[in-house]
XYZ file of C-alpha atoms in Angstrom:
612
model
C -10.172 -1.887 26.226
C -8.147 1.480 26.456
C -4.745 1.076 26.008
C -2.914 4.257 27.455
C 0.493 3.038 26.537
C 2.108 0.617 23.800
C 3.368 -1.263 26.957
C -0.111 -1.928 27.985
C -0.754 -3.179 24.770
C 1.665 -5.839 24.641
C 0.839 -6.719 28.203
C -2.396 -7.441 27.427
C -1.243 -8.833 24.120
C 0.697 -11.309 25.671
C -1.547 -12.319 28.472
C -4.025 -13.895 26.010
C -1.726 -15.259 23.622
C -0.846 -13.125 21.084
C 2.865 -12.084 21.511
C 6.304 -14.113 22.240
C 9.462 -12.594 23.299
C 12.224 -13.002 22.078
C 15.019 -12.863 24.631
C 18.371 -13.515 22.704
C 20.252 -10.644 21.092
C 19.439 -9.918 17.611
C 21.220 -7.811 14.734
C 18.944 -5.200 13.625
C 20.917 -5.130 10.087
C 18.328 -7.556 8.232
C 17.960 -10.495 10.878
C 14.937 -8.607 12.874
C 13.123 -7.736 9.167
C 14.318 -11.962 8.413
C 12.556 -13.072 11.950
C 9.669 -10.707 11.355
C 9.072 -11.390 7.842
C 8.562 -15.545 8.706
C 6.802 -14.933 11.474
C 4.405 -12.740 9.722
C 4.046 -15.791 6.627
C 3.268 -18.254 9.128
C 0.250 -15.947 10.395
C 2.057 -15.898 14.111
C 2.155 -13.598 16.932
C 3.566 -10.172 17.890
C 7.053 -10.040 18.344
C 8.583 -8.494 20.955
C 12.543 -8.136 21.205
C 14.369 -7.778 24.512
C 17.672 -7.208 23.138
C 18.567 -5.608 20.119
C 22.362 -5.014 19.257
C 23.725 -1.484 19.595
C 20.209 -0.144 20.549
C 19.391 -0.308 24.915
C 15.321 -0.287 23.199
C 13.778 -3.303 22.650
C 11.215 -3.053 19.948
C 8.175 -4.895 19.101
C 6.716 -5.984 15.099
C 4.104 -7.612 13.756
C 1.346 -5.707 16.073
C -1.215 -5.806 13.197
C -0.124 -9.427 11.576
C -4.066 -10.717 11.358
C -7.081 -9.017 11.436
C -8.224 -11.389 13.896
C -4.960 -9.812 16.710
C -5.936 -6.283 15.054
C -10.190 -6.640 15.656
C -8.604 -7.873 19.558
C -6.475 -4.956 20.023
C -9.684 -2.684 19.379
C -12.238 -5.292 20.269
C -14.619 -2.435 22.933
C -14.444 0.308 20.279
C -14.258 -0.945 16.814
C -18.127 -0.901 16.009
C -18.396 2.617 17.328
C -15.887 3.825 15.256
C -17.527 2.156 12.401
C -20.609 3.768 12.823
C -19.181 7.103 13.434
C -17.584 6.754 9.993
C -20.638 5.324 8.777
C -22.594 8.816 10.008
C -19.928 11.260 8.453
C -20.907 9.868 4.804
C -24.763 10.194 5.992
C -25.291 12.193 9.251
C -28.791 11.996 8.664
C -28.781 8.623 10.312
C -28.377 9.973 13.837
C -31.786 12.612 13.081
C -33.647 9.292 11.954
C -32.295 7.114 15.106
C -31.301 9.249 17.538
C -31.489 6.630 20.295
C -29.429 3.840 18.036
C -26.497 6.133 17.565
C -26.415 8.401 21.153
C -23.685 6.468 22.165
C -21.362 6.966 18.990
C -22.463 11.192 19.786
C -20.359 10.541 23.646
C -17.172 8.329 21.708
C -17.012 11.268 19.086
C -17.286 13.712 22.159
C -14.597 12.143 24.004
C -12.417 11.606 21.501
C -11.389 15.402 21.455
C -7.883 15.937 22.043
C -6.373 16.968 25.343
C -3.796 19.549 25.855
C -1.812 18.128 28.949
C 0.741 20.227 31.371
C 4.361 19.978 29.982
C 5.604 16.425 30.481
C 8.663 16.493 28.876
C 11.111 16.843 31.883
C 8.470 14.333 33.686
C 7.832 11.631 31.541
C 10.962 11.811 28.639
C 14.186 11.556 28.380
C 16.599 12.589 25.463
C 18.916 10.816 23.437
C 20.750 10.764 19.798
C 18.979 9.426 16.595
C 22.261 7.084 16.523
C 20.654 5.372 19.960
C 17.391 4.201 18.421
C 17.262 0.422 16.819
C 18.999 0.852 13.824
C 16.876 -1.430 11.966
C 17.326 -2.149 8.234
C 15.194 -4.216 6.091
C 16.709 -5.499 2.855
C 20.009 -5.842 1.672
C 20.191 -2.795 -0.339
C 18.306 -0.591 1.601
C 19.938 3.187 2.203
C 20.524 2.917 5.544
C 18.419 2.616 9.002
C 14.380 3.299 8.463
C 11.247 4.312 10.805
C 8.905 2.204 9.248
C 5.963 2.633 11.613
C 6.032 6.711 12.542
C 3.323 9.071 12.749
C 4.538 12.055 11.218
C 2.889 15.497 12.425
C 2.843 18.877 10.916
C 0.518 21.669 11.125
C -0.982 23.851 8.802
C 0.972 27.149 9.014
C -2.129 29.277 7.916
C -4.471 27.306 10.689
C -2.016 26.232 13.340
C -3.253 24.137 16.064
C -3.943 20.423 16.418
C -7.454 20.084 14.855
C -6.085 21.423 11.474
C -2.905 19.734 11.810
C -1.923 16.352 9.753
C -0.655 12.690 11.183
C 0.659 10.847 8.691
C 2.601 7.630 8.064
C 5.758 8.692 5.874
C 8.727 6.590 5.889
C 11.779 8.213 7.382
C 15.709 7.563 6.705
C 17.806 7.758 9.609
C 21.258 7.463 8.709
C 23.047 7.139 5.603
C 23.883 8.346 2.427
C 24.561 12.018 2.846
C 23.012 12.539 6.336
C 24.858 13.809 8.831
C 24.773 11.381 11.527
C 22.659 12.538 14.218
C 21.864 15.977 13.020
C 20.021 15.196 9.407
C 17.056 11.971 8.901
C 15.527 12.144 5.689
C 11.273 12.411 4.470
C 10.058 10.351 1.888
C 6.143 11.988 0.974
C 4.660 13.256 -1.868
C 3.600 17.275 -2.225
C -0.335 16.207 -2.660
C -0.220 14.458 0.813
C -1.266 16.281 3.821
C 2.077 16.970 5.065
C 3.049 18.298 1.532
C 0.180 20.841 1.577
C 1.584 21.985 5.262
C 5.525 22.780 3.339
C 3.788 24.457 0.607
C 2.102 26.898 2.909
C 5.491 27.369 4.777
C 7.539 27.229 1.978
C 5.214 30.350 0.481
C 6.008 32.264 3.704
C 9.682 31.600 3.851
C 9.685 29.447 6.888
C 11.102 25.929 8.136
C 8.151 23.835 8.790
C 7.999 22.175 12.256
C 7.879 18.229 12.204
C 7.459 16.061 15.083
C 7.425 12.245 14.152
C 5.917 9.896 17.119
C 6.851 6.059 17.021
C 5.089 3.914 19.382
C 2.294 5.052 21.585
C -1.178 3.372 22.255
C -1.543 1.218 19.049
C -4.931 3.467 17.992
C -2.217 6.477 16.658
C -0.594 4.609 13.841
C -3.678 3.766 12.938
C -4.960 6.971 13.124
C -1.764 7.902 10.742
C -2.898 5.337 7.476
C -6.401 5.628 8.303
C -8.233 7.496 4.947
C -10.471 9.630 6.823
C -13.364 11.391 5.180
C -12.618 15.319 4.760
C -12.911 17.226 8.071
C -12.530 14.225 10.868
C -9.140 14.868 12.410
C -6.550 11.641 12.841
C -6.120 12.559 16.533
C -9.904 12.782 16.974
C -10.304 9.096 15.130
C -7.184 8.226 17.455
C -9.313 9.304 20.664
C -11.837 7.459 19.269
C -10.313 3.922 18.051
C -8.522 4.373 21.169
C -11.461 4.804 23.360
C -8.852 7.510 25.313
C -8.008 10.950 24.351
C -5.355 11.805 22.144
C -2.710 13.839 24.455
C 0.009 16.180 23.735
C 1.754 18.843 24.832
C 4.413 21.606 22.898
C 7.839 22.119 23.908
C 9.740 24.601 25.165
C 10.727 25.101 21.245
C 6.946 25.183 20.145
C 6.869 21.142 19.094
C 4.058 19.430 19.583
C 4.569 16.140 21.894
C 2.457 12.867 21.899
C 2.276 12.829 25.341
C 1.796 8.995 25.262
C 4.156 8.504 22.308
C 6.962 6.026 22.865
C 9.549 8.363 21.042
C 9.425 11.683 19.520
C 11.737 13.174 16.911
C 11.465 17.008 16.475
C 12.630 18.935 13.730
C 12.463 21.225 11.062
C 11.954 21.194 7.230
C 13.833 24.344 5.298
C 12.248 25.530 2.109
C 13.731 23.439 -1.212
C 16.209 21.936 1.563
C 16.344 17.922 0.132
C 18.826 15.423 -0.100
C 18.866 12.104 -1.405
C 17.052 9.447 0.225
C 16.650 5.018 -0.201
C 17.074 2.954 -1.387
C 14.199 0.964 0.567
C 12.416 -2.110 0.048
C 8.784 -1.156 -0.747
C 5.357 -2.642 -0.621
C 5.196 -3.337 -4.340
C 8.307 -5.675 -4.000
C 10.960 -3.688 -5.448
C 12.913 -1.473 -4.269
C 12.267 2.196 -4.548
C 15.446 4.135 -5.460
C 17.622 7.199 -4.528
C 15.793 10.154 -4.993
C 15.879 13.847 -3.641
C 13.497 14.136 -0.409
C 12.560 17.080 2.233
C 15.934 16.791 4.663
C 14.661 17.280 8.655
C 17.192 18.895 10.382
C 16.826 17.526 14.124
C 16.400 19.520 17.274
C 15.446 16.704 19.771
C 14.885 13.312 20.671
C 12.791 12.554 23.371
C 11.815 8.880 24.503
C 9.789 7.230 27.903
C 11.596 6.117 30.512
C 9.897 2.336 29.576
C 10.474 3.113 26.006
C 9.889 0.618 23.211
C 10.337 0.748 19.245
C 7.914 0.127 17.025
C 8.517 -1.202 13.281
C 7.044 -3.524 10.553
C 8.906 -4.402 7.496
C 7.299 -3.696 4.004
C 7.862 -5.949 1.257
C 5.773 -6.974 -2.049
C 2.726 -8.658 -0.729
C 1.291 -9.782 1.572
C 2.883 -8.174 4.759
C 1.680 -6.523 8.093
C 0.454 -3.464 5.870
C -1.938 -5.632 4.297
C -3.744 -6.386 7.570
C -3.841 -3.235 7.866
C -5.581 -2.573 4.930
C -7.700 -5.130 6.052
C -8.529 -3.277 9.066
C -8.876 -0.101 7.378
C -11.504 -1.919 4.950
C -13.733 -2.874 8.166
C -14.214 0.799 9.600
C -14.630 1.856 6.567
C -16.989 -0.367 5.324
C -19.118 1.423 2.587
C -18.420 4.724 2.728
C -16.061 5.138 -0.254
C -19.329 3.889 -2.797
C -21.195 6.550 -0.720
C -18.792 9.485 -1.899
C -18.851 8.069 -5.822
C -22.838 8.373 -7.132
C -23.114 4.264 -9.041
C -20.275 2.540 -6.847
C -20.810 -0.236 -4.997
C -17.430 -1.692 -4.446
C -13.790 -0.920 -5.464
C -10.327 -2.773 -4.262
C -6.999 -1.844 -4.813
C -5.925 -5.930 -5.020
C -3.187 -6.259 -2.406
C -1.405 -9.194 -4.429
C -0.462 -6.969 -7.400
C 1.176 -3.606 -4.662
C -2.250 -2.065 -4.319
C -1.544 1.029 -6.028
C -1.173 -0.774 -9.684
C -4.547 -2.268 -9.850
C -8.058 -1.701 -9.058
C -11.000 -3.981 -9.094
C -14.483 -1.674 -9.361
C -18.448 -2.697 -9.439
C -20.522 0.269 -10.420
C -24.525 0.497 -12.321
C -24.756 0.934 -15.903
C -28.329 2.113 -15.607
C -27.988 4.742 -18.867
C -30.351 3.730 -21.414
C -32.089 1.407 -19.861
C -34.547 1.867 -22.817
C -32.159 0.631 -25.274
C -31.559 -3.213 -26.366
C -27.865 -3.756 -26.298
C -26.138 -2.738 -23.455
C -22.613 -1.197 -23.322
C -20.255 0.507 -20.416
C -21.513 4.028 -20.305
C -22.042 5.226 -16.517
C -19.803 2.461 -15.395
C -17.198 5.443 -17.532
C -18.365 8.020 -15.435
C -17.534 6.565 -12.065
C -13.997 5.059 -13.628
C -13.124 8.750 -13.873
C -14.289 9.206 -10.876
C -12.141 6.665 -8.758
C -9.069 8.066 -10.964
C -10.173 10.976 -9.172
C -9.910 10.238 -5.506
C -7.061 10.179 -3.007
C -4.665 7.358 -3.218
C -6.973 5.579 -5.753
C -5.691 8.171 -8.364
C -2.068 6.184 -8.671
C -3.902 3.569 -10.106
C -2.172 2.683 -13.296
C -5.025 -0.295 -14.164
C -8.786 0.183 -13.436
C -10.894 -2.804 -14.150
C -14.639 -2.065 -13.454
C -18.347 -3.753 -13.935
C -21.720 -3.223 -14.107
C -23.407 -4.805 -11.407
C -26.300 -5.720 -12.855
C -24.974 -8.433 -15.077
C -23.900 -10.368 -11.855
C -25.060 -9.576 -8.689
C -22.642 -11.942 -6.555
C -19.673 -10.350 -8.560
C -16.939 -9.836 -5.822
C -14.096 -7.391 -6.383
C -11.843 -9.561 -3.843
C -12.172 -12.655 -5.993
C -9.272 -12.401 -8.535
C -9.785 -14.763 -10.168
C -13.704 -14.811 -10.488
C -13.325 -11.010 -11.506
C -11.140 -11.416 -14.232
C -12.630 -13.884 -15.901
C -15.953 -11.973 -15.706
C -14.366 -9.473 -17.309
C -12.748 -11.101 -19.594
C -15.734 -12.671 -20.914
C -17.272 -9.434 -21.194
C -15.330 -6.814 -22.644
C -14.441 -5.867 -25.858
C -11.317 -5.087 -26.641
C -12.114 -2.990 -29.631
C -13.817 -0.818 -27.771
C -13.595 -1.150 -24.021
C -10.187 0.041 -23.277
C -9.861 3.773 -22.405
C -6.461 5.062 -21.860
C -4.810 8.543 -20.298
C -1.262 8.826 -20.848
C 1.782 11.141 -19.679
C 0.021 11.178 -16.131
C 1.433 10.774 -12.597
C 1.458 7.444 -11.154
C 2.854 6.163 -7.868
C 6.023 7.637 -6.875
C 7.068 4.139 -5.828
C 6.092 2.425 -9.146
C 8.883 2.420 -11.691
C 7.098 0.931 -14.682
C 6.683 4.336 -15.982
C 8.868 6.725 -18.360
C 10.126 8.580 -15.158
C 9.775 8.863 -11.224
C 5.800 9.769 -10.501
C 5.206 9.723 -14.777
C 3.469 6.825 -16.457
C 0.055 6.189 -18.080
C -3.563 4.643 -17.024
C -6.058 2.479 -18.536
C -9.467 1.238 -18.113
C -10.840 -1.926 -18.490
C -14.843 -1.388 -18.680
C -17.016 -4.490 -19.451
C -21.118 -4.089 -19.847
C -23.466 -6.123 -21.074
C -23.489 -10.109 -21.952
C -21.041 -12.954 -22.181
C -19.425 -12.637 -25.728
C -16.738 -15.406 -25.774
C -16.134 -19.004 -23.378
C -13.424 -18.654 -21.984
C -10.585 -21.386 -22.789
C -9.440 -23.414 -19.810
C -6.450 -25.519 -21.749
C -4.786 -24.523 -25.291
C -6.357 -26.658 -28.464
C -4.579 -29.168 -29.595
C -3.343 -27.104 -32.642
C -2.576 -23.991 -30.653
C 1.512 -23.149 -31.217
C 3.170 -19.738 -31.010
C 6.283 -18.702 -33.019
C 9.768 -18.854 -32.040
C 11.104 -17.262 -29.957
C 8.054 -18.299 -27.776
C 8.596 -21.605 -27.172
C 7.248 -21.459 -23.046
C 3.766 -20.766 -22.643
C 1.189 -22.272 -19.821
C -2.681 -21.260 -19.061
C -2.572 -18.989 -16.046
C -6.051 -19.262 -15.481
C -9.514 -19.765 -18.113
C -8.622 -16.893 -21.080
C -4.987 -16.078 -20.059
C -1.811 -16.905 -21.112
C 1.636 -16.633 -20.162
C 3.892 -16.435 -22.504
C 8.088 -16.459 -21.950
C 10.600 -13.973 -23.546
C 13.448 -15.771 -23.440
C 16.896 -14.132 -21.468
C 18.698 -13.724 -24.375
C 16.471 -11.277 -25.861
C 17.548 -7.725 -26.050
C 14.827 -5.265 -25.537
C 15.957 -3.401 -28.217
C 14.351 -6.677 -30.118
C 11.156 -6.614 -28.766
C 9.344 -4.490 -31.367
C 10.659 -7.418 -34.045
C 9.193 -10.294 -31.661
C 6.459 -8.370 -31.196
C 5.310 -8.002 -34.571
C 6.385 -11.735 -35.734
C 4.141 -12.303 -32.534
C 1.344 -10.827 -33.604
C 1.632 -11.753 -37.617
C 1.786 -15.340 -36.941
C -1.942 -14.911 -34.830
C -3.870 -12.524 -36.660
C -5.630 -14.848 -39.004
C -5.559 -17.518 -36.179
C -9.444 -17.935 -34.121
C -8.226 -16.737 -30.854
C -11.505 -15.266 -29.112
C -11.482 -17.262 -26.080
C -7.511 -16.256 -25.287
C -8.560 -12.588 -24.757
C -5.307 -12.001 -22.805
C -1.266 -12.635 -23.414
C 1.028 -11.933 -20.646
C 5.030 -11.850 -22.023
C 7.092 -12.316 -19.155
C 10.216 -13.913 -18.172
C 9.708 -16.750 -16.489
C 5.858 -18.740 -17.767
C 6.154 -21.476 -14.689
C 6.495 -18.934 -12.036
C 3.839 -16.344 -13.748
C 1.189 -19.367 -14.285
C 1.947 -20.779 -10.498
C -0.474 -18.423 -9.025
C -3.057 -16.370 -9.484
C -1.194 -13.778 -7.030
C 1.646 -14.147 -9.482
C 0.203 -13.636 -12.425
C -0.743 -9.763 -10.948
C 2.000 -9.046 -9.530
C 3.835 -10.103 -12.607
C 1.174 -8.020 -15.175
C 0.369 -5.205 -13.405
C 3.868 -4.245 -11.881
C 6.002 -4.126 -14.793
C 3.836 -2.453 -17.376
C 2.994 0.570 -17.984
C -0.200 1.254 -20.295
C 0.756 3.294 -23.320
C 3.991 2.015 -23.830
C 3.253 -2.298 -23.085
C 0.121 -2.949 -24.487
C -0.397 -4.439 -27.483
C -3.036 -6.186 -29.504
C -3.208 -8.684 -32.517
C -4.743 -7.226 -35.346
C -4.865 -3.632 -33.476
C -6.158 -0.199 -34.751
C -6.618 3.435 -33.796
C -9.557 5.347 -35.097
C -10.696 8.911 -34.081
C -8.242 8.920 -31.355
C -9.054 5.655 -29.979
C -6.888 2.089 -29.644
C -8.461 -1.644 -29.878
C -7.739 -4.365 -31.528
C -9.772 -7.356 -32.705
C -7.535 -10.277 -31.583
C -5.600 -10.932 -27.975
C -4.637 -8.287 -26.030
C -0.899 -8.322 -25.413
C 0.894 -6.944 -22.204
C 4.328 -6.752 -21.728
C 5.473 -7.477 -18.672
C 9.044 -8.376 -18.472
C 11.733 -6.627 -16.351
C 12.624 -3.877 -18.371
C 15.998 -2.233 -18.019
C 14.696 0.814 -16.166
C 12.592 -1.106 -13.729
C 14.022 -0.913 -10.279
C 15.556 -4.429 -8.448
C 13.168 -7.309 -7.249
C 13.216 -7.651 -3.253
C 15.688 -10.605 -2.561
C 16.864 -12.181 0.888
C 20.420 -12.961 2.037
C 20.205 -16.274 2.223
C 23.095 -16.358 5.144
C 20.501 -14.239 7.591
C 17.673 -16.988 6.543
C 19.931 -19.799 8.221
C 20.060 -18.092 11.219
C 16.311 -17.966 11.223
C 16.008 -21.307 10.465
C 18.306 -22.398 13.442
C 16.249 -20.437 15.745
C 12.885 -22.235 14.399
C 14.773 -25.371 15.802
C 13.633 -27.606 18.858
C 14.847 -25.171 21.746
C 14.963 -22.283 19.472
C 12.730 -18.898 19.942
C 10.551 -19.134 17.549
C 9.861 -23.544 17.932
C 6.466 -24.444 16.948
C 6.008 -20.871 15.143
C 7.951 -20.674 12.440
């Protein structure tokens, strides 16, 4: 299926199934994000709305809900694409089999970009930033977001589209100190590919040219998340996905136009020109706050004739981004444990943001001569992974050896940890790097994009069962009077309200005096937190809980700890705090007066009856 429009793609989408309409006006201040967000939970359709207040676009969510309505949308090209990434990370393959891959040789082929004649006074019309769907997420959000655009730049040393960068940046369209129409805001990151392109323009003295696409056939946002090996263009893997060319066009201001795009914002990006941007709702489930952020200062808006907006809504997970990791995860298959020698498998676990935690298999095959076995290569790759692309914010890295459990599966929380747990020891298997960068969005740290790391590295045989329920003798100190088994070898343990955090270090230590002569090895792991019921109900809460409010150097703890040569351990429980610490930023919350309306519209006769 080629899709040469977003409109085709609903079309289609809705012919088999897959999308509802939703005909009645809605408010684009929090009810859309409300509708989308339960519509999403109960693993429903696409969404497409026909009337959205103070906007004359409809708009359409929830595109990539399921990877089953994502593997549809790119059902004729999706094993192509996964073999051409498959041959990037060993080209070899297509000299041994020439005849098994001489198809994936014409996709690549085709999948070059095509410089169209000017369509602009054609195909486009213009209008005001004000007249897009003004849609905002969460209560406290900034103002107005793009939350599905493909931003575009080019590299000002190399200009032209096959050097040039589409990526998926969030953008602020109104708000805070914006002027309204003229200024949107740019939240990215200087190590991203569009932060490489200001560099290079800022080093010249020059504005750097943005265009940002929304909409389009549903292969270019894609395209824009889409971790693609070095040297494999996102408009060529667009082409590709897409199974139709990725077109485009400049201006008469020298812009570069998605000639198939839905909407296109132009503009331009002046050297150490910021202003603040968010707050927004992010994917960890807090919100990220005001910060300075590149300031666009627009020159155009263009938009189809048969226009329609595209958004998602992020939120901690799961959510529509988490299908698309899914999706990104089946063209990708392998090829990450093909770049890192020893790797077989890695996840950045969804349920606790992503970024915060990483689940890794690699071989411990040093030594092999040698009767005990301990992490040693499985180190080597750990610094690795800490090394590469996004998988450098991790702030926790929990890897194995493989060969101590074959069927070990880094998408099985549960399973993982306690294999790990069972494993490790905590003298001497935790490895940690401090005063680092971490996420930009995670606020566990000492400041924005500053926090610490740590490795979790287990070799070698099981050292300690595991408990599954608390001895009959077990009892903790007050103030810990709330505790419950989150799963076999962890604990959750409550801090009550009342306790300042300048009185943790006391607690802490009365904590860890009243356990230090206790036998504790099958409790490996104490979680403080704030509420023990809703940390213990799942094992989704339990990361999201641990692994987004702590930060390494400065929240864990152990009973009976030590440093020696440089090195921490201890010889009882590890301890991690992970309460809400003054400096974290708010938990996500809905208005509860925009969920009624919801509700009423899940009614018999309602829009969303039988869905929702």
């Amino acid at each position: 299926m080629s899709y040469p429009s977003l409109q085709a793609c609903i079309a289609d989408l809705e012919k088999h199934g897959h999308l509802i309409r939703i005909k009645d006006e809605v408010d684009p201040y929090l009810q859309m994000a409300a509708i989308h967000l339960r519509v999403f939970e109960h693993g429903g359709p696409a969404i497409l709305f026909e009337n959205v207040k103070g906007s004359k676009f409809p708009a359409v969510s929830n595109l990539f809900g399921t990877l089953e309505r994502s593997k549809f949308i790119f059902r004729d090209t999706l094993d192509k694409v996964k073999t051409l990434v498959d041959l990037k990370s060993d080209p070899l393959k297509a000299i041994k089999h020439p005849f098994k891959y001489a198809n994936v040789a014409l996709t690549a082929l085709s999948a070059l970009p095509m410089k169209t004649g000017k369509g602009a006074p054609v195909n486009f019309a213009k209008c005001h930033i004000s007249d897009l769907p003004q849609i905002v997420n969460w209560p406290k959000d900034g103002g107005p977001f793009v939350t599905m655009p493909q931003v575009y730049t080019e590299d000002a040393d190399k200009p032209g589209i096959m050097n040039a960068n589409l990526g998926m940046y969030r953008i602020q369209l109104g708000g805070n100190e914006y002027a309204p129409d003229q200024e949107i805001g740019l939240h990215y990151q200087l190590h991203r590919g569009i932060g490489v392109h200001q560099t290079k323009a800022n080093a010249k003295g020059q504005p750097l040219k943005v265009s940002i696409f929304v909409g389009g056939p549903p292969s270019h946002p894609v395209a824009a998340v889409m971790p693609l090996p070095e040297g494999i263009s996102e408009m060529t893997f667009a082409g590709a996905l897409g199974n139709r060319r990725f077109r485009y066009f400049y201006d008469d201001e020298g812009f570069c136009i998605s000639a198939d795009a839905d909407f296109v914002i132009t503009g331009t990006v002046a050297p150490h020109d910021n202003k603040p941007e968010g707050p927004f709702g992010d994917h960890l489930g807090y919100y990220s706050l005001k910060h300075l952020f590149p300031l666009l200062k627009v020159h155009n808006v263009y938009h189809r004739k048969d226009a329609v907006w595209s958004f998602t809504v992020v939120g901690r997970p799961p959510q529509e981004d988490t299908s698309f990791g899914a999706l990104i995860h089946e063209i990708t298959g392998s090829a990450i444990s093909t770049e890192i020698p020893g790797l077989h498998a890695v996840n950045a676990v969804d349920a606790a943001g992503v970024h915060p935690l990483l689940f890794a298999i690699g071989s411990e095959r040093y030594t092999p001569y040698s009767a005990g076995r301990k992490p040693q290569e499985i180190l080597t790759i750990a610094n690795h992974i800490l090394g590469k692309g996004q998988l450098s914010l991790a702030k926790y890295l929990f890897i194995a050896a493989q060969e101590d459990d074959a069927s070990l599966n880094v998408n099985d929380i549960g399973g993982f940890l306690k294999h790990m747990l069972q494993r490790i020891d905590l003298a001497t298997d935790l490895h940690f790097h401090t005063n680092t960068t971490i996420d930009t969005l995670d606020y566990s740290g000492t400041g924005i994009n500053s926090g610490s790391k740590v490795v979790f590295a287990a070799a070698g045989e099981i050292r300690r069962e595991l408990w599954t329920e608390l001895p009959p003798d077990f009892n903790l100190p007050r103030p810990f009077e709330k505790y419950k088994m989150v799963m076999p070898g962890v604990l959750a343990v409550e801090v009550p309200k009342n306790i300042k955090n300048s009185d943790v270090p006391l607690i802490l230590e009365i904590l860890q005096e009243h356990l230090e002569n206790a036998t504790l090895d099958g409790l490996p792991l104490m979680v403080l937190c704030d509420d023990a019921d809703f940390t213990a109900q799942s094992i989704n809460n339990f990361v999201w809980v641990t692994f987004t409010r702590s930060n390494p150097s400065h929240d864990i703890y152990g009973v009976n700890s030590f440093s020696e040569h440089k090195h921490w351990g201890c010889n009882g429980p590890l301890i991690i705090d992970a309460r809400i610490k003054p400096h974290h930023a708010p938990v996500l919350e809905k208005d509860t007066e925009v969920e009624k309306t919801v509700d009423k519209m899940g009614e018999k006769g309602g829009p969303l009856y039988g869905i929702i």
